[in-house]
Amino acid sequence: QVQLVESGGGLVQAGDSLRLSCTASGRTFSDYSMAWLRQAPGKERNFVAAITWNGIRTYYADSVKGRFTISKDNTKNTLVLQMNSLKPEDTAVYYCAQSDSRFVDAYTKASDYGYLGQGTQVTVSS
């Protein structure tokens, strides 16, 4: 079955950087588009960034554009989110997500992803 395991979260100060990683197993990683989603306390889960199965196209929420970078290493079955210039409003649980279908464009709606990891907490203090 699909397993997505996130790592790299933590407590940082505003302006710092963090690098989140997600290791995937269970399906051929290179066939699926991937994304990062996040959920702040008391709020719905939102889209953060996505990348197509072949790594050619990336998509970002307006709130993170220019600060976050998503990448996909198909040789290591790993998804990465490099987060720079972090802000307190970036505080959330971050989830790695995988598309349901093979060879499709990346979705930009959180609800379109059927496979999620357990999440990793990112806390940014002011």
Coordinates of N, CA, C and O in Angstrom, one line a residue:
Q1 N 0.8 -1.2 0.0 CA 0.0 0.0 0.0 C 0.9 1.2 0.0 O 2.1 1.2 0.3
V2 N 0.3 2.4 -0.3 CA 1.0 3.6 -0.4 C 1.5 4.1 1.0 O 0.7 4.1 2.0
Q3 N 2.7 4.4 1.2 CA 3.2 4.9 2.4 C 4.0 6.2 2.1 O 4.9 6.2 1.3
L4 N 3.7 7.3 2.8 CA 4.3 8.6 2.7 C 4.8 9.0 4.1 O 4.0 9.1 5.0
V5 N 6.1 9.2 4.2 CA 6.6 9.5 5.5 C 7.4 10.8 5.5 O 8.4 10.9 4.8
E6 N 6.8 11.8 6.2 CA 7.5 13.2 6.2 C 8.5 13.3 7.3 O 8.4 12.6 8.4
S7 N 9.4 14.2 7.1 CA 10.4 14.5 8.2 C 10.9 15.9 7.9 O 10.7 16.5 6.8
G8 N 11.6 16.5 9.0 CA 12.2 17.8 8.8 C 11.5 18.9 9.5 O 12.0 20.0 9.5
G9 N 10.3 18.7 10.1 CA 9.7 19.8 10.7 C 10.4 20.2 12.0 O 11.3 19.5 12.4
G10 N 9.9 21.3 12.6 CA 10.5 21.7 13.8 C 10.1 23.1 14.2 O 9.2 23.7 13.6
L11 N 10.7 23.7 15.2 CA 10.5 25.0 15.7 C 11.6 25.9 15.2 O 12.8 25.7 15.5
V12 N 11.2 27.0 14.5 CA 12.2 28.0 14.0 C 11.7 29.4 14.3 O 10.5 29.6 14.6
Q13 N 12.6 30.3 14.0 CA 12.2 31.7 14.2 C 11.8 32.3 12.8 O 12.3 31.8 11.8
A14 N 11.1 33.4 12.8 CA 10.7 34.0 11.6 C 12.0 34.4 10.8 O 12.9 34.9 11.4
G15 N 11.9 34.2 9.5 CA 13.1 34.5 8.7 C 14.0 33.3 8.4 O 14.9 33.3 7.5
D16 N 13.9 32.2 9.3 CA 14.7 31.0 9.1 C 14.2 30.2 8.0 O 13.2 30.4 7.3
S17 N 15.0 29.1 7.7 CA 14.7 28.1 6.7 C 14.5 26.8 7.3 O 15.0 26.4 8.3
L18 N 13.7 25.9 6.6 CA 13.5 24.5 6.9 C 13.4 23.7 5.6 O 12.9 24.3 4.6
R19 N 13.8 22.5 5.7 CA 13.7 21.6 4.5 C 12.9 20.4 5.0 O 13.4 19.6 5.8
L20 N 11.8 20.2 4.4 CA 10.9 19.0 4.6 C 11.2 18.0 3.6 O 11.4 18.3 2.4
S21 N 11.2 16.7 4.0 CA 11.4 15.6 3.1 C 10.2 14.6 3.2 O 9.6 14.5 4.3
C22 N 9.9 13.9 2.2 CA 8.9 12.9 2.2 C 9.4 11.7 1.4 O 9.8 11.8 0.2
T23 N 9.5 10.5 2.1 CA 9.9 9.3 1.4 C 8.6 8.5 1.1 O 7.8 8.3 2.0
A24 N 8.5 8.1 -0.2 CA 7.3 7.4 -0.6 C 7.7 5.9 -0.9 O 8.7 5.6 -1.4
S25 N 6.7 5.1 -0.7 CA 6.8 3.6 -1.1 C 5.4 3.1 -1.4 O 4.4 3.7 -1.1
G26 N 5.4 1.9 -2.1 CA 4.2 1.3 -2.4 C 3.7 1.4 -3.8 O 3.0 0.5 -4.3
R27 N 4.1 2.4 -4.5 CA 3.8 2.6 -5.9 C 5.1 3.1 -6.6 O 6.0 3.6 -6.0
T28 N 5.0 3.1 -7.9 CA 6.2 3.6 -8.7 C 6.2 5.1 -8.6 O 5.4 5.8 -9.2
F29 N 7.1 5.7 -7.8 CA 7.1 7.1 -7.4 C 7.1 8.0 -8.6 O 6.5 9.0 -8.7
S30 N 7.9 7.6 -9.6 CA 8.1 8.4 -10.8 C 6.8 8.6 -11.7 O 6.8 9.5 -12.5
D31 N 5.8 7.8 -11.4 CA 4.6 7.9 -12.2 C 3.5 8.8 -11.6 O 2.5 9.1 -12.3
Y32 N 3.8 9.4 -10.4 CA 2.7 10.2 -9.8 C 3.1 11.6 -9.4 O 4.3 11.8 -9.0
S33 N 2.2 12.5 -9.7 CA 2.4 13.9 -9.2 C 2.3 13.9 -7.7 O 1.6 13.1 -7.1
M34 N 3.0 14.9 -7.1 CA 3.1 15.0 -5.7 C 2.8 16.4 -5.2 O 2.9 17.4 -6.0
A35 N 2.5 16.6 -3.9 CA 2.2 17.9 -3.4 C 2.5 18.0 -1.9 O 2.7 16.9 -1.3
W36 N 2.6 19.2 -1.5 CA 2.7 19.5 0.0 C 1.4 20.3 0.3 O 1.0 21.2 -0.4
L37 N 0.7 19.8 1.4 CA -0.5 20.5 1.9 C -0.1 20.9 3.3 O 0.8 20.4 3.9
R38 N -0.9 21.8 3.9 CA -0.7 22.2 5.3 C -2.1 22.5 5.9 O -3.0 22.9 5.3
Q39 N -2.1 22.3 7.3 CA -3.3 22.6 8.0 C -2.9 23.2 9.3 O -2.2 22.6 10.2
A40 N -3.3 24.5 9.5 CA -3.1 25.2 10.7 C -4.2 24.8 11.7 O -5.3 24.4 11.3
P41 N -4.0 25.0 13.0 CA -5.0 24.7 14.0 C -6.3 25.4 13.8 O -6.4 26.6 13.6
G42 N -7.4 24.6 13.8 CA -8.7 25.2 13.6 C -9.1 25.6 12.2 O -10.1 26.2 11.9
K43 N -8.2 25.3 11.2 CA -8.4 25.7 9.8 C -8.5 24.4 8.9 O -8.0 23.3 9.3
E44 N -9.0 24.6 7.7 CA -9.0 23.5 6.8 C -7.6 23.2 6.2 O -6.7 24.1 6.3
R45 N -7.4 22.1 5.6 CA -6.2 21.7 5.0 C -6.1 22.5 3.6 O -7.0 22.4 2.9
N46 N -4.9 23.1 3.4 CA -4.8 23.9 2.2 C -3.6 23.4 1.3 O -2.6 22.8 1.8
F47 N -3.7 23.7 0.1 CA -2.6 23.4 -0.9 C -1.5 24.4 -0.6 O -1.6 25.6 -0.4
V48 N -0.2 23.8 -0.7 CA 1.0 24.6 -0.6 C 1.8 24.7 -1.9 O 2.1 25.7 -2.5
A49 N 2.1 23.5 -2.4 CA 2.9 23.3 -3.6 C 2.7 22.0 -4.2 O 2.4 21.0 -3.5
A50 N 2.9 21.9 -5.5 CA 2.8 20.6 -6.2 C 3.8 20.5 -7.4 O 4.3 21.5 -7.9
I51 N 4.1 19.3 -7.8 CA 5.0 19.0 -8.9 C 4.5 17.9 -9.7 O 3.9 16.9 -9.1
T52 N 4.6 18.0 -11.0 CA 4.1 16.9 -11.9 C 5.0 15.7 -11.7 O 6.1 15.7 -11.2
W53 N 4.4 14.5 -12.2 CA 5.1 13.2 -12.0 C 6.5 13.2 -12.6 O 7.4 12.6 -12.1
N54 N 6.7 14.0 -13.7 CA 8.0 14.0 -14.3 C 8.9 15.2 -13.9 O 10.0 15.4 -14.4
G55 N 8.4 16.0 -12.9 CA 9.1 17.1 -12.4 C 9.2 18.3 -13.3 O 10.0 19.2 -12.9
I56 N 8.5 18.3 -14.4 CA 8.6 19.4 -15.3 C 7.9 20.7 -14.9 O 8.4 21.8 -15.1
R57 N 6.7 20.5 -14.3 CA 6.0 21.7 -13.9 C 5.8 21.7 -12.3 O 5.6 20.7 -11.7
T58 N 5.8 22.9 -11.8 CA 5.6 23.1 -10.4 C 4.5 24.2 -10.2 O 4.3 25.1 -11.1
Y59 N 3.8 24.1 -9.1 CA 2.7 25.0 -8.8 C 2.8 25.4 -7.3 O 3.2 24.6 -6.5
Y60 N 2.5 26.7 -7.0 CA 2.6 27.2 -5.7 C 1.4 28.0 -5.3 O 0.8 28.7 -6.1
A61 N 1.0 27.9 -4.0 CA 0.0 28.8 -3.5 C 0.6 30.2 -3.5 O 1.9 30.4 -3.3
D62 N -0.2 31.2 -3.7 CA 0.3 32.6 -3.7 C 1.1 33.0 -2.4 O 2.0 33.7 -2.5
S63 N 0.6 32.4 -1.3 CA 1.2 32.8 0.0 C 2.6 32.3 0.2 O 3.4 32.8 1.0
V64 N 3.1 31.4 -0.7 CA 4.4 30.8 -0.5 C 5.3 31.0 -1.7 O 6.5 30.7 -1.7
K65 N 4.7 31.6 -2.8 CA 5.5 31.8 -4.0 C 6.7 32.7 -3.8 O 6.6 33.7 -3.1
G66 N 7.8 32.2 -4.3 CA 9.1 33.0 -4.1 C 9.8 32.6 -2.8 O 11.0 33.0 -2.7
R67 N 9.2 31.9 -1.9 CA 9.8 31.5 -0.7 C 10.0 30.0 -0.6 O 11.0 29.6 0.0
F68 N 9.1 29.3 -1.1 CA 9.2 27.8 -1.0 C 9.5 27.2 -2.4 O 9.1 27.8 -3.4
T69 N 10.2 26.1 -2.4 CA 10.6 25.4 -3.6 C 10.3 23.9 -3.4 O 10.8 23.3 -2.5
I70 N 9.5 23.3 -4.3 CA 9.2 21.9 -4.3 C 10.1 21.2 -5.3 O 10.3 21.7 -6.4
S71 N 10.6 20.0 -4.9 CA 11.4 19.2 -5.9 C 11.1 17.7 -5.7 O 10.7 17.3 -4.6
K72 N 11.5 17.0 -6.7 CA 11.1 15.5 -6.7 C 12.3 14.8 -7.2 O 12.8 15.1 -8.3
D73 N 12.8 13.8 -6.4 CA 13.9 13.0 -6.9 C 13.4 11.6 -7.2 O 13.2 10.8 -6.2
N74 N 13.2 11.3 -8.4 CA 12.6 10.0 -8.8 C 13.5 8.8 -8.6 O 13.1 7.7 -8.6
T75 N 14.8 9.1 -8.4 CA 15.8 8.0 -8.2 C 15.8 7.6 -6.7 O 16.2 6.5 -6.4
K76 N 15.4 8.5 -5.9 CA 15.4 8.3 -4.4 C 14.0 8.2 -3.8 O 13.9 8.1 -2.6
N77 N 13.0 8.3 -4.7 CA 11.6 8.2 -4.2 C 11.3 9.3 -3.1 O 10.7 9.0 -2.1
T78 N 11.9 10.5 -3.3 CA 11.8 11.5 -2.3 C 11.3 12.8 -2.9 O 11.6 13.2 -4.0
L79 N 10.4 13.4 -2.1 CA 9.8 14.7 -2.3 C 10.4 15.7 -1.3 O 10.5 15.4 -0.1
V80 N 10.8 16.9 -1.7 CA 11.4 17.9 -0.8 C 10.6 19.2 -0.9 O 10.2 19.6 -2.0
L81 N 10.5 19.9 0.2 CA 10.0 21.2 0.2 C 11.0 22.1 1.0 O 11.2 22.0 2.2
Q82 N 11.7 23.0 0.2 CA 12.6 23.9 0.8 C 11.8 25.2 1.1 O 11.3 25.8 0.3
M83 N 11.8 25.5 2.4 CA 11.1 26.7 2.9 C 12.0 27.7 3.4 O 12.8 27.5 4.4
N84 N 12.0 28.9 2.8 CA 12.9 30.0 3.2 C 12.0 31.2 3.6 O 10.8 31.2 3.4
S85 N 12.7 32.1 4.4 CA 12.0 33.3 4.8 C 10.7 32.9 5.5 O 9.6 33.5 5.2
L86 N 10.7 32.0 6.4 CA 9.5 31.5 7.1 C 8.8 32.6 7.9 O 9.5 33.5 8.5
K87 N 7.5 32.6 7.9 CA 6.7 33.5 8.7 C 5.9 32.8 9.7 O 5.6 31.6 9.5
P88 N 5.4 33.5 10.8 CA 4.6 32.8 11.7 C 3.3 32.2 11.1 O 2.8 31.2 11.6
E89 N 2.8 32.8 10.1 CA 1.6 32.3 9.4 C 1.9 31.0 8.6 O 0.9 30.4 8.1
D90 N 3.1 30.6 8.5 CA 3.4 29.3 7.9 C 3.3 28.2 8.9 O 3.4 27.0 8.6
T91 N 3.1 28.5 10.2 CA 2.9 27.5 11.2 C 1.7 26.6 10.9 O 0.6 27.0 10.7
A92 N 2.0 25.3 10.8 CA 1.0 24.3 10.5 C 1.6 22.9 10.5 O 2.8 22.7 10.6
V93 N 0.7 21.9 10.4 CA 1.1 20.5 10.1 C 1.2 20.4 8.6 O 0.3 20.7 7.9
Y94 N 2.4 20.0 8.1 CA 2.6 19.8 6.7 C 2.5 18.4 6.3 O 3.1 17.5 6.9
Y95 N 1.7 18.2 5.2 CA 1.5 16.8 4.7 C 2.0 16.6 3.3 O 1.9 17.5 2.5
C96 N 2.7 15.5 3.1 CA 3.1 15.0 1.8 C 1.8 14.3 1.2 O 1.1 13.6 1.9
A97 N 1.6 14.6 -0.1 CA 0.4 14.0 -0.8 C 0.8 13.5 -2.2 O 1.7 14.0 -2.8
Q98 N 0.1 12.4 -2.6 CA 0.4 11.8 -3.9 C -0.9 11.7 -4.6 O -2.0 11.4 -4.1
S99 N -0.9 11.9 -5.9 CA -2.1 11.9 -6.8 C -2.6 10.4 -6.8 O -1.8 9.5 -6.7
D100 N -3.9 10.3 -7.1 CA -4.5 9.0 -7.2 C -4.1 8.3 -8.5 O -3.9 7.0 -8.5
S101 N -4.0 9.1 -9.5 CA -3.8 8.5 -10.9 C -2.4 8.7 -11.4 O -1.7 9.7 -11.0
R102 N -1.9 7.9 -12.3 CA -0.6 8.0 -12.9 C -0.6 9.0 -14.0 O -1.6 9.2 -14.7
F103 N 0.5 9.6 -14.2 CA 0.8 10.5 -15.4 C -0.3 11.6 -15.6 O -0.6 11.9 -16.7
V104 N -0.8 12.2 -14.5 CA -1.7 13.3 -14.6 C -1.0 14.6 -14.1 O 0.0 14.5 -13.4
D105 N -1.5 15.7 -14.5 CA -1.0 16.9 -14.0 C -1.2 17.1 -12.5 O -2.0 16.4 -12.0
A106 N -0.4 17.9 -11.9 CA -0.5 18.1 -10.5 C -1.7 18.9 -10.1 O -2.1 19.8 -10.8
Y107 N -2.4 18.4 -9.1 CA -3.6 19.2 -8.6 C -3.2 20.3 -7.7 O -2.2 20.3 -7.0
T108 N -4.1 21.3 -7.7 CA -3.8 22.5 -6.8 C -4.9 22.6 -5.8 O -5.0 23.7 -5.2
K109 N -5.7 21.6 -5.6 CA -6.7 21.6 -4.6 C -6.4 20.5 -3.6 O -6.1 19.3 -4.0
A110 N -6.3 20.8 -2.3 CA -6.0 19.8 -1.3 C -6.9 18.6 -1.3 O -6.4 17.5 -1.2
S111 N -8.1 18.8 -1.6 CA -9.1 17.7 -1.6 C -9.0 16.7 -2.7 O -9.6 15.7 -2.7
D112 N -8.1 17.1 -3.7 CA -7.9 16.2 -4.9 C -6.9 15.1 -4.6 O -6.8 14.2 -5.4
Y113 N -6.3 15.2 -3.5 CA -5.2 14.2 -3.1 C -5.8 13.1 -2.2 O -6.2 13.4 -1.1
G114 N -5.7 11.9 -2.6 CA -6.3 10.8 -1.9 C -5.3 10.1 -0.9 O -5.7 9.4 0.0
Y115 N -4.0 10.3 -1.1 CA -3.0 9.7 -0.3 C -2.1 10.8 0.4 O -1.5 11.6 -0.2
L116 N -2.1 10.7 1.7 CA -1.4 11.7 2.5 C -0.5 10.9 3.6 O -0.9 9.8 4.0
G117 N 0.5 11.6 4.0 CA 1.4 11.1 5.0 C 0.8 11.5 6.4 O -0.3 12.0 6.4
Q118 N 1.5 11.2 7.5 CA 1.0 11.5 8.8 C 1.2 12.9 9.2 O 0.6 13.4 10.2
G119 N 2.1 13.6 8.5 CA 2.3 15.0 8.7 C 3.5 15.3 9.6 O 3.9 14.5 10.4
T120 N 4.0 16.5 9.5 CA 5.1 17.0 10.3 C 4.9 18.4 10.7 O 4.4 19.2 9.9
Q121 N 5.1 18.7 12.0 CA 4.7 20.0 12.5 C 5.8 21.0 12.2 O 7.0 20.8 12.4
V122 N 5.4 22.2 11.7 CA 6.3 23.3 11.5 C 5.7 24.5 12.3 O 4.6 24.8 12.2
T123 N 6.6 25.0 13.2 CA 6.2 26.1 14.1 C 7.2 27.2 13.9 O 8.4 27.0 14.0
V124 N 6.7 28.4 13.5 CA 7.5 29.6 13.3 C 7.2 30.6 14.3 O 6.0 31.1 14.3
S125 N 8.1 31.0 15.1 CA 7.9 32.0 16.2 C 8.3 33.4 15.7 O 9.2 33.5 14.9
S126 N 7.6 34.4 16.2 CA 7.9 35.7 15.7 C 9.0 36.4 16.5 O 9.4 35.9 17.6

